[in-house]
Amino acid sequence: MSDLHPDLPFSGLTHSYYHSIDSTNEEAKRICQSVSLPHLVLAETQTRGKGRLGRTWHSPEGDGIWMTLIAQNSRPPEELYAHTFAASLAVATCIERAVSLRPQLKWPNDILIKGRKCCGILIETAGGVVLYGIGINVNMPALPPDLSATATSLQIETGRQIARRPLIEKILSDLRSQHERNAAEILSDWRSTADISGKHLHIWTDQEEIDGIAIGIADDGGLIVDTKQGRKTYYSADVRVREFSDSGSSSSGDKQ
Ligand code: BTN
C-alpha cells in the first residue's frame, strides 16, 4: 500500500493517481478538458518525466513526489511568469517547514538545498488551464552518479525519510493561495526570497555560454544580467551561481 493513500482526497481536490505514467504533465494535458478544476495528477513513477529545455526528469518509483496540479488560467500572457514564481515560492516554503532547512530559489524555478537541486518545476499552459508540474526528490537515499554532483534529495539532506502525503497536502494548500495572488505581489516576494542581485552567474542558452553579474528580475520575469557583451535579459536559460572558488569549468549545466 502506498504511503500516499491515494484512495483519500488530497486537500479536498479530485485527483488521478497512477502507479506508473509517462509524465503527469502529459496526462494532465490529456484529461484537462474533462475533469473539474482544480485537479491533481500524481504518480509513483514516470517513464518519461519531462524537465525544462527538453530534458528528461529522473522519477524513480516511490521515492519522490511527481505531480501536476491543473488549474484555471486567468493570467494574461504577459503575466504567465507568475505561475513559475508562485509554484517555487509555495514549494520552497513547504520544503522548509518539512525539513527545517532553508532552500534557495534559483531562477527561473529550481529549488536547491546547499547548492544542489531537490525540486524542479515545469509550468505549461493548454486550452485555458495552467499545469503546475512539480518534481521533488524526497526519499532517495542516493542519486545516480550522473546526477549526484548537482542534485540531492530531502532524505540525503536530513538523514531521514519524509512523509510524502502531508508534504503534498501543504504544497497544494500554499499553491492554491499563491495561484489567487496578483503577479506583482508574487514577483516582489520571489525577488526578496531569491536575493539574486549581485551574484556571479554562469549562463547557458542555445546560442551562448557566458558569465555575468545578476542585476535582478525584470517586471516580466526575465533575468537581467550584466555581461561583457552588455546588459542582457534572459527568458530561457540554464543558470549556475558561481562561487569565487569556481575554476570556470563549463561542464556542469543542470542535468535534473
Ligand atoms: C526541471 O527542473 O527541469 C523541471 C522538472 C519538472 C519535473 C516534474 S515531475 C512531475 C511533472 N511531470 C513531468 O513530466 N515533469 C514534471
Short mmCIF file of C-alpha atoms and ligand atoms in Angstrom, two decimals:
data_model
loop_
_atom_site.label_atom_id
_atom_site.label_comp_id
_atom_site.label_asym_id
_atom_site.label_seq_id
_atom_site.Cartn_x
_atom_site.Cartn_y
_atom_site.Cartn_z
CA MET A 1 0.00 0.00 0.00
CA SER A 2 1.40 3.39 -1.00
CA ASP A 3 2.17 5.90 1.77
CA LEU A 4 0.31 8.37 -0.46
CA HIS A 5 -3.02 6.70 0.45
CA PRO A 6 -4.40 7.53 -3.00
CA ASP A 7 -7.90 6.37 -2.03
CA LEU A 8 -8.30 9.56 0.08
CA PRO A 9 -8.73 13.06 -1.42
CA PHE A 10 -5.79 15.50 -1.38
CA SER A 11 -6.70 18.89 0.13
CA GLY A 12 -10.30 18.36 -0.94
CA LEU A 13 -9.35 18.13 -4.65
CA THR A 14 -10.32 15.49 -7.17
CA HIS A 15 -7.28 13.56 -8.34
CA SER A 16 -5.99 10.92 -10.73
CA TYR A 17 -3.41 8.51 -9.29
CA TYR A 18 -1.20 6.20 -11.33
CA HIS A 19 1.33 3.68 -10.28
CA SER A 20 3.22 4.41 -13.50
CA ILE A 21 2.57 7.02 -16.19
CA ASP A 22 4.65 8.55 -18.97
CA SER A 23 4.52 12.04 -17.43
CA THR A 24 2.00 13.63 -15.07
CA ASN A 25 2.16 16.81 -17.19
CA GLU A 26 1.34 14.83 -20.34
CA GLU A 27 -1.53 13.05 -18.60
CA ALA A 28 -2.77 16.41 -17.30
CA LYS A 29 -2.87 17.69 -20.89
CA ARG A 30 -4.86 14.64 -21.98
CA ILE A 31 -7.51 14.96 -19.26
CA CYS A 32 -7.64 18.69 -18.51
CA GLN A 33 -10.81 19.37 -20.53
CA SER A 34 -12.75 16.52 -18.94
CA VAL A 35 -12.08 16.96 -15.20
CA SER A 36 -13.43 19.51 -12.74
CA LEU A 37 -10.77 22.04 -11.75
CA PRO A 38 -8.54 22.22 -9.84
CA HIS A 39 -7.50 18.60 -10.32
CA LEU A 40 -4.34 16.77 -9.23
CA VAL A 41 -2.49 14.14 -11.27
CA LEU A 42 0.13 12.14 -9.39
CA ALA A 43 2.17 9.01 -9.95
CA GLU A 44 4.58 6.76 -8.10
CA THR A 45 6.89 6.72 -11.11
CA GLN A 46 7.14 8.37 -14.53
CA THR A 47 8.55 6.56 -17.54
CA ARG A 48 9.11 9.81 -19.47
CA GLY A 49 9.29 12.51 -16.82
CA LYS A 50 9.87 15.84 -18.54
CA GLY A 51 12.20 18.60 -17.41
CA ARG A 52 12.73 22.12 -18.73
CA LEU A 53 14.55 22.70 -22.00
CA GLY A 54 13.59 19.28 -23.37
CA ARG A 55 15.38 17.31 -20.66
CA THR A 56 14.21 14.11 -19.03
CA TRP A 57 13.35 14.02 -15.34
CA HIS A 58 14.57 11.07 -13.25
CA SER A 59 11.40 9.78 -11.50
CA PRO A 60 12.08 6.51 -9.63
CA GLU A 61 9.22 4.58 -8.05
CA GLY A 62 8.01 5.52 -4.58
CA ASP A 63 10.88 7.89 -3.72
CA GLY A 64 9.62 11.19 -4.95
CA ILE A 65 6.68 13.48 -5.46
CA TRP A 66 5.81 13.56 -9.15
CA MET A 67 2.62 15.53 -9.60
CA THR A 68 0.80 18.08 -11.73
CA LEU A 69 -1.90 20.43 -10.47
CA ILE A 70 -4.32 21.51 -13.21
CA ALA A 71 -5.94 24.89 -12.52
CA GLN A 72 -7.86 27.51 -14.44
CA ASN A 73 -5.51 30.01 -16.03
CA SER A 74 -6.83 33.54 -15.67
CA ARG A 75 -3.48 35.33 -16.20
CA PRO A 76 -2.81 37.31 -19.39
CA PRO A 77 0.16 36.09 -21.50
CA GLU A 78 2.49 38.78 -20.15
CA GLU A 79 1.96 37.50 -16.60
CA LEU A 80 2.49 33.79 -17.22
CA TYR A 81 5.87 34.01 -15.49
CA ALA A 82 3.91 34.46 -12.23
CA HIS A 83 2.87 30.79 -12.28
CA THR A 84 6.51 29.78 -12.20
CA PHE A 85 7.39 32.03 -9.29
CA ALA A 86 4.16 31.19 -7.44
CA ALA A 87 4.93 27.49 -7.58
CA SER A 88 8.54 27.84 -6.49
CA LEU A 89 7.58 30.07 -3.55
CA ALA A 90 4.89 27.62 -2.41
CA VAL A 91 7.07 24.54 -2.72
CA ALA A 92 10.13 26.14 -1.10
CA THR A 93 8.08 27.29 1.89
CA CYS A 94 6.65 23.81 2.39
CA ILE A 95 10.00 22.06 1.99
CA GLU A 96 11.49 24.42 4.58
CA ARG A 97 8.73 23.57 7.06
CA ALA A 98 9.13 19.84 6.41
CA VAL A 99 12.92 19.59 6.73
CA SER A 100 13.89 22.65 8.81
CA LEU A 101 16.49 23.65 6.22
CA ARG A 102 16.23 26.83 4.18
CA PRO A 103 16.08 26.06 0.44
CA GLN A 104 17.44 28.52 -2.13
CA LEU A 105 15.41 29.62 -5.15
CA LYS A 106 17.27 29.56 -8.45
CA TRP A 107 15.86 31.39 -11.48
CA PRO A 108 13.53 30.54 -13.00
CA ASN A 109 12.07 27.75 -10.87
CA ASP A 110 14.60 25.43 -9.28
CA ILE A 111 14.75 24.75 -5.57
CA LEU A 112 18.13 23.88 -4.11
CA ILE A 113 19.41 22.77 -0.75
CA LYS A 114 23.05 23.59 -0.03
CA GLY A 115 23.57 24.31 -3.73
CA ARG A 116 22.10 21.07 -5.10
CA LYS A 117 18.70 20.76 -6.72
CA CYS A 118 15.95 18.91 -4.84
CA CYS A 119 12.96 20.13 -6.84
CA GLY A 120 12.17 21.15 -10.40
CA ILE A 121 9.01 22.79 -11.66
CA LEU A 122 7.63 22.64 -15.18
CA ILE A 123 4.81 25.06 -15.96
CA GLU A 124 2.80 24.51 -19.11
CA THR A 125 -0.45 26.00 -20.37
CA ALA A 126 -3.08 24.31 -22.50
CA GLY A 127 -6.58 25.44 -23.55
CA GLY A 128 -7.29 27.86 -20.70
CA VAL A 129 -5.60 25.87 -17.96
CA VAL A 130 -2.21 26.01 -16.30
CA LEU A 131 -0.32 22.84 -15.42
CA TYR A 132 1.91 23.11 -12.38
CA GLY A 133 4.28 20.16 -12.80
CA ILE A 134 6.28 19.58 -9.63
CA GLY A 135 9.02 17.03 -9.08
CA ILE A 136 10.61 16.66 -5.63
CA ASN A 137 13.37 14.21 -4.78
CA VAL A 138 12.10 13.06 -1.40
CA ASN A 139 13.16 9.64 -0.13
CA MET A 140 16.10 8.74 -2.33
CA PRO A 141 18.98 7.52 -0.16
CA ALA A 142 21.32 8.28 -3.08
CA LEU A 143 21.10 9.63 -6.61
CA PRO A 144 22.61 8.13 -9.76
CA PRO A 145 26.26 9.16 -10.25
CA ASP A 146 25.47 11.43 -13.20
CA LEU A 147 23.09 13.48 -11.01
CA SER A 148 24.71 13.42 -7.59
CA ALA A 149 27.01 16.41 -8.15
CA THR A 150 24.13 18.74 -8.99
CA ALA A 151 21.05 17.14 -7.40
CA THR A 152 20.04 15.96 -3.94
CA SER A 153 17.03 14.58 -2.07
CA LEU A 154 15.33 15.56 1.17
CA GLN A 155 16.45 12.26 2.70
CA ILE A 156 20.08 12.87 1.75
CA GLU A 157 19.97 16.33 3.35
CA THR A 158 18.16 15.34 6.55
CA GLY A 159 19.22 11.73 7.04
CA ARG A 160 15.61 10.70 7.49
CA GLN A 161 12.57 9.73 5.46
CA ILE A 162 10.00 12.45 4.89
CA ALA A 163 6.28 11.58 4.76
CA ARG A 164 5.12 12.45 1.25
CA ARG A 165 1.38 12.83 1.77
CA PRO A 166 1.49 15.68 4.36
CA LEU A 167 4.07 17.48 2.22
CA ILE A 168 1.80 17.21 -0.84
CA GLU A 169 -1.21 18.47 1.17
CA LYS A 170 0.72 21.53 2.36
CA ILE A 171 2.07 22.31 -1.10
CA LEU A 172 -1.41 22.12 -2.63
CA SER A 173 -2.80 24.44 0.01
CA ASP A 174 0.04 27.01 -0.39
CA LEU A 175 -0.05 26.73 -4.17
CA ARG A 176 -3.77 27.43 -4.27
CA SER A 177 -3.20 30.58 -2.18
CA GLN A 178 -0.32 31.71 -4.43
CA HIS A 179 -2.46 30.98 -7.51
CA GLU A 180 -5.01 33.56 -6.29
CA ARG A 181 -2.46 36.37 -5.81
CA ASN A 182 -1.65 39.07 -8.31
CA ALA A 183 1.52 38.81 -10.38
CA ALA A 184 3.21 41.91 -8.92
CA GLU A 185 2.93 40.58 -5.35
CA ILE A 186 4.30 37.20 -6.36
CA LEU A 187 7.20 38.80 -8.22
CA SER A 188 8.03 41.03 -5.28
CA ASP A 189 8.11 38.03 -2.91
CA TRP A 190 10.21 35.99 -5.33
CA ARG A 191 12.72 38.82 -5.72
CA SER A 192 13.21 39.21 -1.99
CA THR A 193 13.32 35.47 -1.29
CA ALA A 194 15.74 34.58 -4.11
CA ASP A 195 18.02 37.54 -3.38
CA ILE A 196 19.86 37.12 -6.66
CA SER A 197 21.21 40.65 -7.28
CA GLY A 198 25.00 40.92 -7.38
CA LYS A 199 25.59 37.16 -7.73
CA HIS A 200 28.13 35.93 -10.24
CA LEU A 201 26.37 33.69 -12.75
CA HIS A 202 27.34 31.26 -15.45
CA ILE A 203 24.63 31.11 -18.13
CA TRP A 204 23.91 28.58 -20.88
CA THR A 205 21.43 29.21 -23.71
CA ASP A 206 21.01 27.65 -27.16
CA GLN A 207 23.12 30.48 -28.55
CA GLU A 208 25.79 31.17 -25.97
CA GLU A 209 27.57 30.35 -22.75
CA ILE A 210 28.60 33.40 -20.78
CA ASP A 211 29.44 34.75 -17.33
CA GLY A 212 27.77 37.77 -15.81
CA ILE A 213 26.56 39.53 -12.71
CA ALA A 214 22.87 39.32 -11.84
CA ILE A 215 21.15 42.69 -11.75
CA GLY A 216 17.74 41.35 -10.83
CA ILE A 217 14.43 40.12 -12.17
CA ALA A 218 12.59 42.24 -14.75
CA ASP A 219 8.91 43.08 -14.35
CA ASP A 220 8.13 40.43 -16.97
CA GLY A 221 10.04 37.72 -15.10
CA GLY A 222 13.24 37.84 -17.21
CA LEU A 223 16.67 37.55 -15.62
CA ILE A 224 18.71 40.75 -16.08
CA VAL A 225 22.46 40.19 -16.23
CA ASP A 226 25.45 42.41 -16.89
CA THR A 227 27.82 40.53 -19.20
CA LYS A 228 30.96 41.56 -21.03
CA GLN A 229 28.69 41.99 -24.06
CA GLY A 230 26.50 44.45 -22.17
CA ARG A 231 23.26 44.17 -20.21
CA LYS A 232 21.04 41.28 -21.30
CA THR A 233 17.67 39.87 -20.23
CA TYR A 234 17.18 36.11 -20.40
CA TYR A 235 13.85 34.27 -20.61
CA SER A 236 15.03 30.73 -21.25
CA ALA A 237 18.41 29.67 -19.97
CA ASP A 238 20.27 27.47 -17.57
CA VAL A 239 21.98 29.30 -14.78
CA ARG A 240 24.59 28.38 -12.20
CA VAL A 241 25.58 30.67 -9.37
CA ARG A 242 29.37 30.80 -9.40
CA GLU A 243 31.33 30.55 -6.22
CA PHE A 244 34.55 32.54 -6.11
CA SER A 245 36.43 29.23 -5.91
CA ASP A 246 34.94 28.07 -9.26
CA SER A 247 37.56 27.07 -11.77
CA GLY A 248 35.42 28.36 -14.64
CA SER A 249 34.85 24.84 -15.99
CA SER A 250 31.79 24.81 -18.25
CA SER A 251 30.93 21.16 -17.85
CA SER A 252 28.09 21.28 -15.37
CA GLY A 253 24.74 22.54 -16.55
CA ASP A 254 21.89 21.06 -14.52
CA LYS A 255 21.11 17.53 -15.58
CA GLN A 256 17.99 17.23 -13.48
C1 BTN B 1 13.06 20.98 -14.43
O1 BTN B 1 13.66 21.41 -13.44
O2 BTN B 1 13.65 20.75 -15.49
C2 BTN B 1 11.59 20.71 -14.31
C3 BTN B 1 11.29 19.32 -13.82
C4 BTN B 1 9.82 19.05 -13.60
C5 BTN B 1 9.54 17.61 -13.23
C6 BTN B 1 8.10 17.36 -12.87
S1 BTN B 1 7.81 15.77 -12.20
C7 BTN B 1 6.10 15.99 -12.34
C8 BTN B 1 5.83 16.71 -13.64
N1 BTN B 1 5.73 15.76 -14.72
C9 BTN B 1 6.73 15.87 -15.59
O3 BTN B 1 6.90 15.15 -16.60
N2 BTN B 1 7.57 16.84 -15.22
C10 BTN B 1 7.10 17.50 -14.02
#
